[in-house]
CSV table of N, CA and C in Angstrom, one decimal:
chain,number,residue,atom,x,y,z
A,1,MET,N,44.8,30.3,-33.6
A,1,MET,CA,43.9,30.6,-34.7
A,1,MET,C,43.2,32.0,-34.5
A,2,ALA,N,42.7,32.3,-33.3
A,2,ALA,CA,42.0,33.5,-33.0
A,2,ALA,C,42.9,34.7,-33.2
A,3,ASP,N,44.2,34.6,-32.8
A,3,ASP,CA,45.1,35.7,-33.0
A,3,ASP,C,45.4,36.0,-34.5
A,4,THR,N,45.4,34.9,-35.3
A,4,THR,CA,45.6,35.1,-36.7
A,4,THR,C,44.4,35.8,-37.3
A,5,LEU,N,43.2,35.4,-36.9
A,5,LEU,CA,42.0,36.1,-37.5
A,5,LEU,C,41.9,37.5,-37.0
A,6,ALA,N,42.3,37.8,-35.8
A,6,ALA,CA,42.3,39.2,-35.3
A,6,ALA,C,43.2,40.1,-36.1
A,7,LEU,N,44.4,39.5,-36.4
A,7,LEU,CA,45.4,40.2,-37.2
A,7,LEU,C,44.9,40.5,-38.6
A,8,ASP,N,44.2,39.4,-39.2
A,8,ASP,CA,43.7,39.6,-40.5
A,8,ASP,C,42.6,40.7,-40.6
A,9,TYR,N,41.8,40.7,-39.6
A,9,TYR,CA,40.7,41.8,-39.6
A,9,TYR,C,41.3,43.1,-39.4
A,10,ARG,N,42.3,43.2,-38.5
A,10,ARG,CA,43.0,44.5,-38.3
A,10,ARG,C,43.7,45.0,-39.5
A,11,THR,N,44.4,44.1,-40.2
A,11,THR,CA,45.1,44.5,-41.5
A,11,THR,C,44.1,44.9,-42.5
A,12,ALA,N,43.0,44.2,-42.6
A,12,ALA,CA,41.9,44.6,-43.6
A,12,ALA,C,41.4,46.0,-43.3
A,13,PHE,N,41.1,46.2,-42.0
A,13,PHE,CA,40.6,47.6,-41.6
A,13,PHE,C,41.7,48.6,-41.9
A,14,ASP,N,42.9,48.4,-41.5
A,14,ASP,CA,44.0,49.4,-41.7
A,14,ASP,C,44.3,49.7,-43.1
A,15,LEU,N,44.2,48.7,-44.0
A,15,LEU,CA,44.6,48.9,-45.4
A,15,LEU,C,43.4,49.0,-46.4
A,16,ALA,N,42.2,49.2,-45.8
A,16,ALA,CA,41.0,49.3,-46.7
A,16,ALA,C,41.2,50.5,-47.6
A,17,PRO,N,40.6,50.4,-48.9
A,17,PRO,CA,40.8,51.4,-49.9
A,17,PRO,C,39.9,52.6,-49.6
A,18,VAL,N,39.1,52.6,-48.6
A,18,VAL,CA,38.3,53.8,-48.2
A,18,VAL,C,38.6,54.2,-46.7
A,19,GLY,N,38.4,55.4,-46.4
A,19,GLY,CA,38.6,55.8,-45.0
A,19,GLY,C,37.5,55.2,-44.1
A,20,MET,N,37.9,54.6,-43.0
A,20,MET,CA,37.0,54.0,-42.1
A,20,MET,C,37.2,54.5,-40.6
A,21,VAL,N,36.0,54.6,-39.9
A,21,VAL,CA,36.0,55.0,-38.5
A,21,VAL,C,35.1,54.2,-37.8
A,22,LEU,N,35.5,53.8,-36.6
A,22,LEU,CA,34.6,53.2,-35.6
A,22,LEU,C,34.3,54.3,-34.6
A,23,SER,N,33.0,54.5,-34.2
A,23,SER,CA,32.6,55.6,-33.3
A,23,SER,C,31.7,55.2,-32.2
A,24,ARG,N,31.8,56.0,-31.1
A,24,ARG,CA,30.9,55.9,-30.0
A,24,ARG,C,30.5,57.3,-29.6
A,25,HIS,N,29.2,57.5,-29.6
A,25,HIS,CA,28.7,58.8,-29.1
A,25,HIS,C,29.4,60.0,-29.9
A,26,ARG,N,29.5,59.8,-31.2
A,26,ARG,CA,30.1,60.8,-32.1
A,26,ARG,C,31.6,61.1,-31.8
A,27,LEU,N,32.2,60.2,-31.1
A,27,LEU,CA,33.7,60.3,-30.9
A,27,LEU,C,34.4,59.2,-31.7
A,28,MET,N,35.5,59.5,-32.3
A,28,MET,CA,36.2,58.5,-33.1
A,28,MET,C,37.1,57.7,-32.2
A,29,VAL,N,36.8,56.4,-32.1
A,29,VAL,CA,37.5,55.4,-31.3
A,29,VAL,C,38.6,54.7,-32.0
A,30,ASP,N,38.5,54.6,-33.3
A,30,ASP,CA,39.5,54.0,-34.2
A,30,ASP,C,39.3,54.4,-35.6
A,31,CYS,N,40.4,54.5,-36.4
A,31,CYS,CA,40.3,54.8,-37.8
A,31,CYS,C,41.4,54.2,-38.5
A,32,ASN,N,41.3,54.1,-39.8
A,32,ASN,CA,42.4,53.5,-40.6
A,32,ASN,C,43.3,54.4,-41.3
A,33,GLN,N,44.3,53.9,-42.0
A,33,GLN,CA,45.3,54.7,-42.6
A,33,GLN,C,44.7,55.6,-43.7
A,34,GLN,N,43.8,55.1,-44.5
A,34,GLN,CA,43.2,55.9,-45.6
A,34,GLN,C,42.5,57.1,-45.1
A,35,LEU,N,41.8,57.0,-43.9
A,35,LEU,CA,41.1,58.1,-43.4
A,35,LEU,C,42.1,59.2,-42.9
A,36,LEU,N,43.2,58.7,-42.3
A,36,LEU,CA,44.2,59.7,-41.9
A,36,LEU,C,44.8,60.4,-43.1
A,37,ALA,N,45.1,59.7,-44.2
A,37,ALA,CA,45.6,60.3,-45.4
A,37,ALA,C,44.6,61.3,-46.0
A,38,MET,N,43.4,60.9,-46.0
A,38,MET,CA,42.3,61.7,-46.6
A,38,MET,C,42.2,63.1,-45.9
A,39,PHE,N,42.2,63.0,-44.6
A,39,PHE,CA,42.0,64.2,-43.8
A,39,PHE,C,43.3,64.9,-43.4
A,40,GLY,N,44.5,64.3,-43.8
A,40,GLY,CA,45.8,64.9,-43.5
A,40,GLY,C,46.1,65.0,-42.0
A,41,ALA,N,45.8,63.9,-41.3
A,41,ALA,CA,45.9,63.9,-39.8
A,41,ALA,C,46.8,62.7,-39.3
A,42,GLU,N,47.2,62.8,-38.1
A,42,GLU,CA,47.9,61.8,-37.4
A,42,GLU,C,46.8,61.1,-36.5
A,43,ARG,N,47.0,59.9,-36.1
A,43,ARG,CA,46.1,59.2,-35.3
A,43,ARG,C,45.8,59.9,-34.0
A,44,GLU,N,46.8,60.5,-33.4
A,44,GLU,CA,46.7,61.2,-32.1
A,44,GLU,C,45.7,62.4,-32.3
A,45,GLN,N,45.6,63.0,-33.5
A,45,GLN,CA,44.8,64.1,-33.7
A,45,GLN,C,43.3,63.7,-33.8
A,46,LEU,N,43.0,62.5,-34.0
A,46,LEU,CA,41.6,62.1,-34.3
A,46,LEU,C,41.0,61.1,-33.2
A,47,ILE,N,41.8,60.1,-32.8
A,47,ILE,CA,41.3,59.1,-31.8
A,47,ILE,C,40.9,59.8,-30.5
A,48,GLY,N,39.7,59.6,-30.1
A,48,GLY,CA,39.1,60.2,-28.9
A,48,GLY,C,38.5,61.5,-29.1
A,49,GLN,N,38.6,62.0,-30.4
A,49,GLN,CA,38.1,63.4,-30.7
A,49,GLN,C,36.7,63.2,-31.3
A,50,SER,N,35.9,64.3,-31.2
A,50,SER,CA,34.6,64.4,-31.8
A,50,SER,C,34.8,64.5,-33.3
A,51,PHE,N,33.8,64.0,-34.1
A,51,PHE,CA,33.8,64.1,-35.5
A,51,PHE,C,33.7,65.6,-35.9
A,52,GLU,N,33.4,66.5,-35.0
A,52,GLU,CA,33.3,67.9,-35.2
A,52,GLU,C,34.6,68.5,-35.8
A,53,VAL,N,35.7,67.9,-35.5
A,53,VAL,CA,37.0,68.4,-36.0
A,53,VAL,C,37.1,68.2,-37.5
A,54,LEU,N,36.2,67.4,-38.1
A,54,LEU,CA,36.2,67.1,-39.6
A,54,LEU,C,35.2,67.9,-40.3
A,55,TYR,N,34.5,68.8,-39.6
A,55,TYR,CA,33.4,69.6,-40.3
A,55,TYR,C,33.9,71.1,-40.4
A,56,PRO,N,33.3,71.8,-41.4
A,56,PRO,CA,33.7,73.2,-41.6
A,56,PRO,C,33.2,74.0,-40.4
A,57,THR,N,32.0,73.7,-39.8
A,57,THR,CA,31.5,74.6,-38.7
A,57,THR,C,30.8,73.7,-37.7
A,58,HIS,N,30.6,74.2,-36.5
A,58,HIS,CA,29.9,73.5,-35.5
A,58,HIS,C,28.5,73.2,-35.9
A,59,ASP,N,27.8,74.2,-36.6
A,59,ASP,CA,26.4,74.1,-37.0
A,59,ASP,C,26.3,73.0,-38.0
A,60,GLU,N,27.3,72.8,-38.9
A,60,GLU,CA,27.2,71.7,-39.9
A,60,GLU,C,27.3,70.4,-39.2
A,61,PHE,N,28.2,70.3,-38.2
A,61,PHE,CA,28.3,69.1,-37.4
A,61,PHE,C,27.0,68.7,-36.8
A,62,GLU,N,26.3,69.7,-36.2
A,62,GLU,CA,25.1,69.5,-35.5
A,62,GLU,C,23.9,69.1,-36.4
A,63,ARG,N,23.8,69.8,-37.6
A,63,ARG,CA,22.8,69.5,-38.6
A,63,ARG,C,23.0,68.1,-39.1
A,64,THR,N,24.2,67.7,-39.4
A,64,THR,CA,24.4,66.4,-40.0
A,64,THR,C,24.0,65.3,-38.9
A,65,GLY,N,24.4,65.5,-37.7
A,65,GLY,CA,24.0,64.6,-36.6
A,65,GLY,C,22.5,64.4,-36.5
A,66,ALA,N,21.8,65.5,-36.6
A,66,ALA,CA,20.3,65.5,-36.6
A,66,ALA,C,19.7,64.8,-37.8
A,67,ARG,N,20.3,65.1,-39.0
A,67,ARG,CA,19.9,64.5,-40.2
A,67,ARG,C,20.1,62.9,-40.2
A,68,ILE,N,21.2,62.5,-39.6
A,68,ILE,CA,21.4,61.1,-39.5
A,68,ILE,C,20.3,60.4,-38.7
A,69,VAL,N,20.0,61.0,-37.5
A,69,VAL,CA,19.0,60.4,-36.6
A,69,VAL,C,17.7,60.2,-37.4
A,70,THR,N,17.2,61.2,-38.2
A,70,THR,CA,15.9,61.1,-38.8
A,70,THR,C,16.0,60.3,-40.1
A,71,ALA,N,17.2,60.1,-40.7
A,71,ALA,CA,17.2,59.4,-42.0
A,71,ALA,C,17.7,58.0,-42.0
A,72,LEU,N,18.1,57.4,-40.8
A,72,LEU,CA,18.5,56.0,-40.8
A,72,LEU,C,17.4,55.1,-41.3
A,73,ASP,N,17.8,54.1,-42.0
A,73,ASP,CA,16.8,53.1,-42.4
A,73,ASP,C,16.6,52.2,-41.2
A,74,LYS,N,15.7,51.2,-41.4
A,74,LYS,CA,15.3,50.3,-40.3
A,74,LYS,C,16.5,49.5,-39.8
A,75,LYS,N,17.5,49.2,-40.6
A,75,LYS,CA,18.7,48.5,-40.2
A,75,LYS,C,19.8,49.4,-39.7
A,76,GLY,N,19.6,50.7,-39.7
A,76,GLY,CA,20.6,51.6,-39.2
A,76,GLY,C,21.5,52.2,-40.2
A,77,TRP,N,21.3,52.0,-41.5
A,77,TRP,CA,22.1,52.4,-42.6
A,77,TRP,C,21.9,53.9,-42.9
A,78,TYR,N,22.9,54.6,-43.3
A,78,TYR,CA,22.8,56.0,-43.7
A,78,TYR,C,23.9,56.3,-44.7
A,79,ALA,N,23.7,57.2,-45.7
A,79,ALA,CA,24.7,57.6,-46.6
A,79,ALA,C,24.3,59.0,-47.1
A,80,ASP,N,25.4,59.8,-47.4
A,80,ASP,CA,25.2,61.1,-48.0
A,80,ASP,C,26.5,61.6,-48.6
A,81,ASP,N,26.4,62.7,-49.3
A,81,ASP,CA,27.6,63.5,-49.8
A,81,ASP,C,27.6,64.8,-49.0
A,82,ARG,N,28.7,65.2,-48.5
A,82,ARG,CA,28.8,66.4,-47.7
A,82,ARG,C,30.1,67.0,-47.8
A,83,VAL,N,30.2,68.3,-47.4
A,83,VAL,CA,31.5,69.0,-47.4
A,83,VAL,C,32.2,68.7,-46.1
A,84,MET,N,33.4,68.3,-46.1
A,84,MET,CA,34.2,68.0,-44.9
A,84,MET,C,35.5,68.9,-44.9
A,85,LYS,N,36.2,68.9,-43.8
A,85,LYS,CA,37.4,69.8,-43.7
A,85,LYS,C,38.6,69.0,-43.4
A,86,ARG,N,39.7,69.2,-44.1
A,86,ARG,CA,41.0,68.5,-43.8
A,86,ARG,C,41.6,69.1,-42.5
A,87,VAL,N,42.3,68.3,-41.8
A,87,VAL,CA,42.9,68.6,-40.5
A,87,VAL,C,44.4,69.1,-40.8
A,88,ASP,N,44.9,69.9,-39.9
A,88,ASP,CA,46.3,70.3,-40.0
A,88,ASP,C,47.2,69.2,-39.5
A,89,GLY,N,47.9,68.5,-40.4
A,89,GLY,CA,48.8,67.4,-40.0
A,89,GLY,C,50.0,67.3,-41.0
A,90,PRO,N,50.9,66.6,-40.6
A,90,PRO,CA,52.2,66.5,-41.5
A,90,PRO,C,51.9,65.8,-42.8
A,91,GLN,N,50.8,65.1,-43.0
A,91,GLN,CA,50.6,64.4,-44.3
A,91,GLN,C,50.1,65.4,-45.4
A,92,ARG,N,49.5,66.5,-45.0
A,92,ARG,CA,49.0,67.4,-46.0
A,92,ARG,C,49.3,68.9,-45.7
A,93,ALA,N,49.4,69.7,-46.7
A,93,ALA,CA,49.7,71.1,-46.5
A,93,ALA,C,48.4,71.9,-46.7
A,94,GLN,N,47.3,71.2,-46.8
A,94,GLN,CA,46.0,71.9,-47.1
A,94,GLN,C,45.2,72.1,-45.8
A,95,HIS,N,45.7,72.6,-44.8
A,95,HIS,CA,45.1,72.8,-43.5
A,95,HIS,C,43.7,73.5,-43.7
A,96,GLY,N,42.7,72.9,-43.2
A,96,GLY,CA,41.4,73.6,-43.3
A,96,GLY,C,40.7,73.5,-44.7
A,97,GLU,N,41.3,72.9,-45.7
A,97,GLU,CA,40.8,72.8,-47.0
A,97,GLU,C,39.4,72.0,-46.9
A,98,LEU,N,38.4,72.6,-47.6
A,98,LEU,CA,37.1,71.9,-47.7
A,98,LEU,C,37.1,71.1,-48.9
A,99,PHE,N,36.4,69.9,-48.8
A,99,PHE,CA,36.3,69.0,-49.9
A,99,PHE,C,35.0,68.2,-49.8
A,100,TRP,N,34.5,67.7,-51.0
A,100,TRP,CA,33.3,66.9,-51.0
A,100,TRP,C,33.7,65.5,-50.6
A,101,CYS,N,32.8,64.9,-49.8
A,101,CYS,CA,33.1,63.6,-49.2
A,101,CYS,C,31.8,62.7,-49.2
A,102,HIS,N,31.9,61.5,-49.7
A,102,HIS,CA,30.8,60.6,-49.5
A,102,HIS,C,31.0,59.8,-48.2
A,103,VAL,N,29.9,59.8,-47.4
A,103,VAL,CA,30.0,59.2,-46.1
A,103,VAL,C,28.8,58.1,-46.1
A,104,SER,N,29.2,56.9,-45.8
A,104,SER,CA,28.2,55.9,-45.6
A,104,SER,C,28.5,55.0,-44.4
A,105,GLY,N,27.5,54.4,-43.8
A,105,GLY,CA,27.8,53.6,-42.7
A,105,GLY,C,26.5,53.2,-42.0
A,106,ARG,N,26.7,52.8,-40.8
A,106,ARG,CA,25.5,52.3,-40.0
A,106,ARG,C,25.7,52.5,-38.5
A,107,ALA,N,24.6,52.7,-37.9
A,107,ALA,CA,24.5,52.7,-36.4
A,107,ALA,C,24.3,51.3,-36.0
A,108,LEU,N,25.1,50.8,-35.1
A,108,LEU,CA,24.9,49.4,-34.7
A,108,LEU,C,23.6,49.1,-34.0
A,109,ASP,N,23.0,50.1,-33.4
A,109,ASP,CA,21.7,50.1,-32.8
A,109,ASP,C,20.8,51.2,-33.4
A,110,PRO,N,19.9,51.0,-34.3
A,110,PRO,CA,19.2,52.0,-34.9
A,110,PRO,C,18.4,52.9,-33.9
A,111,ALA,N,18.0,52.3,-32.8
A,111,ALA,CA,17.3,53.0,-31.7
A,111,ALA,C,18.2,54.0,-31.0
A,112,GLN,N,19.5,53.9,-31.1
A,112,GLN,CA,20.4,54.8,-30.5
A,112,GLN,C,21.5,55.2,-31.6
A,113,PRO,N,21.1,56.0,-32.6
A,113,PRO,CA,21.9,56.2,-33.8
A,113,PRO,C,23.4,56.7,-33.5
A,114,HIS,N,23.6,57.4,-32.4
A,114,HIS,CA,25.0,57.8,-32.2
A,114,HIS,C,25.8,57.0,-31.2
A,115,ALA,N,25.1,56.0,-30.6
A,115,ALA,CA,25.8,55.2,-29.6
A,115,ALA,C,27.0,54.5,-30.1
A,116,ALA,N,27.0,53.8,-31.2
A,116,ALA,CA,28.1,53.1,-31.8
A,116,ALA,C,27.9,53.0,-33.3
A,117,GLY,N,28.9,53.2,-34.1
A,117,GLY,CA,28.7,53.2,-35.5
A,117,GLY,C,30.0,52.8,-36.3
A,118,ILE,N,29.8,52.4,-37.5
A,118,ILE,CA,30.9,52.1,-38.4
A,118,ILE,C,30.7,52.9,-39.7
A,119,TRP,N,31.7,53.8,-40.0
A,119,TRP,CA,31.5,54.8,-41.1
A,119,TRP,C,32.6,54.7,-42.1
A,120,ALA,N,32.3,54.8,-43.4
A,120,ALA,CA,33.3,54.8,-44.5
A,120,ALA,C,33.2,56.2,-45.1
A,121,PHE,N,34.4,56.7,-45.5
A,121,PHE,CA,34.5,58.0,-46.1
A,121,PHE,C,35.3,57.9,-47.4
A,122,GLU,N,34.7,58.5,-48.4
A,122,GLU,CA,35.4,58.5,-49.7
A,122,GLU,C,35.6,60.0,-50.2
A,123,ASP,N,36.8,60.4,-50.5
A,123,ASP,CA,37.1,61.7,-51.0
A,123,ASP,C,36.6,61.8,-52.4
A,124,LEU,N,35.7,62.8,-52.6
A,124,LEU,CA,35.2,63.0,-54.0
A,124,LEU,C,35.8,64.2,-54.7
A,125,SER,N,36.9,64.7,-54.1
A,125,SER,CA,37.4,66.0,-54.7
A,125,SER,C,38.0,65.7,-56.1
A,126,ALA,N,38.4,64.5,-56.5
A,126,ALA,CA,38.8,64.3,-57.9
A,126,ALA,C,37.6,64.3,-58.9
A,127,LYS,N,36.4,64.0,-58.4
A,127,LYS,CA,35.2,64.0,-59.2
A,127,LYS,C,34.4,65.3,-59.1
A,128,ARG,N,34.5,65.9,-57.9
A,128,ARG,CA,33.6,67.0,-57.7
A,128,ARG,C,34.5,68.1,-56.9
A,129,LYS,N,34.9,69.1,-57.7
A,129,LYS,CA,35.7,70.1,-57.1
A,129,LYS,C,34.9,71.1,-56.4
A,130,LEU,N,35.4,71.6,-55.3
A,130,LEU,CA,34.8,72.7,-54.5
A,130,LEU,C,35.5,74.0,-54.9
A,131,THR,N,35.0,74.6,-55.9
A,131,THR,CA,35.7,75.7,-56.5
A,131,THR,C,35.3,77.1,-56.0
A,132,VAL,N,34.1,77.1,-55.3
A,132,VAL,CA,33.6,78.4,-54.8
A,132,VAL,C,33.5,78.3,-53.3
A,133,ASP,N,33.8,79.4,-52.6
A,133,ASP,CA,33.7,79.5,-51.2
A,133,ASP,C,32.2,79.6,-50.8
A,134,PHE,N,31.5,78.5,-50.6
A,134,PHE,CA,30.1,78.6,-50.2
A,134,PHE,C,30.0,78.9,-48.7
A,135,THR,N,28.8,79.5,-48.3
A,135,THR,CA,28.5,79.7,-46.9
A,135,THR,C,28.1,78.3,-46.4
A,136,ALA,N,28.0,78.2,-45.1
A,136,ALA,CA,27.5,77.0,-44.4
A,136,ALA,C,26.1,76.6,-44.9
A,137,ARG,N,25.2,77.6,-45.1
A,137,ARG,CA,23.9,77.3,-45.5
A,137,ARG,C,23.9,76.9,-47.0
A,138,GLU,N,24.7,77.5,-47.8
A,138,GLU,CA,24.8,77.1,-49.2
A,138,GLU,C,25.3,75.6,-49.3
A,139,ARG,N,26.3,75.2,-48.5
A,139,ARG,CA,26.8,73.9,-48.5
A,139,ARG,C,25.7,72.9,-48.0
A,140,GLU,N,24.9,73.3,-47.0
A,140,GLU,CA,23.8,72.5,-46.6
A,140,GLU,C,22.8,72.3,-47.7
A,141,ILE,N,22.4,73.3,-48.4
A,141,ILE,CA,21.5,73.3,-49.5
A,141,ILE,C,22.0,72.4,-50.7
A,142,ALA,N,23.3,72.5,-51.0
A,142,ALA,CA,23.9,71.7,-52.0
A,142,ALA,C,23.9,70.2,-51.6
A,143,ALA,N,24.1,69.9,-50.4
A,143,ALA,CA,24.1,68.5,-49.9
A,143,ALA,C,22.7,68.0,-50.0
A,144,LEU,N,21.7,68.8,-49.7
A,144,LEU,CA,20.3,68.4,-49.8
A,144,LEU,C,19.9,68.2,-51.3
A,145,LEU,N,20.3,69.0,-52.2
A,145,LEU,CA,20.1,68.9,-53.6
A,145,LEU,C,20.7,67.6,-54.1
A,146,ILE,N,21.9,67.3,-53.7
A,146,ILE,CA,22.5,66.0,-54.1
A,146,ILE,C,21.8,64.8,-53.6
A,147,ASP,N,21.1,65.0,-52.4
A,147,ASP,CA,20.3,63.9,-51.9
A,147,ASP,C,19.0,63.7,-52.6
A,148,GLY,N,18.7,64.6,-53.5
A,148,GLY,CA,17.5,64.5,-54.3
A,148,GLY,C,16.3,65.4,-53.9
A,149,LEU,N,16.5,66.2,-52.9
A,149,LEU,CA,15.4,67.0,-52.5
A,149,LEU,C,15.2,68.2,-53.5
A,150,THR,N,13.9,68.6,-53.6
A,150,THR,CA,13.6,69.7,-54.5
A,150,THR,C,13.7,71.0,-53.8
A,151,SER,N,13.8,72.1,-54.5
A,151,SER,CA,13.8,73.4,-53.9
A,151,SER,C,12.7,73.6,-52.9
A,152,LYS,N,11.5,73.2,-53.3
A,152,LYS,CA,10.3,73.3,-52.5
A,152,LYS,C,10.5,72.5,-51.2
A,153,LEU,N,11.0,71.3,-51.2
A,153,LEU,CA,11.2,70.5,-50.0
A,153,LEU,C,12.3,71.1,-49.1
A,154,ILE,N,13.3,71.7,-49.7
A,154,ILE,CA,14.4,72.3,-48.9
A,154,ILE,C,13.8,73.6,-48.2
């Protein structure tokens, strides 16, 4: 019975309609098929790698990590819309293409936000096109505006 349940959970994870990642210390330890398709990558390109490979710049990776630490709710939940970067892989010809992505998930221990987490990714490019080449700072400001911050707060 336990083997059947494990298989069912694995199948549900692999075939979920959103991209999913299990993480430890901001490294991807597992991901599903939808995430690989969304980012145009093969498993070998992501498993064991830092989330940084999915960000346009190192600074954006660092800023997002800091924002997650300060914005987690008491149960460890977090969500935002941000610009992400596709990976060069055989599933897509859009190497390095930037796109809007909704990311939600939770840290398993809110006291250690990056120790272990479960994250879901939804490609928003069909709803929100990235038609202008924004600078990293402009992308950061756009993400903060989407989160509801005012110009004064930003």
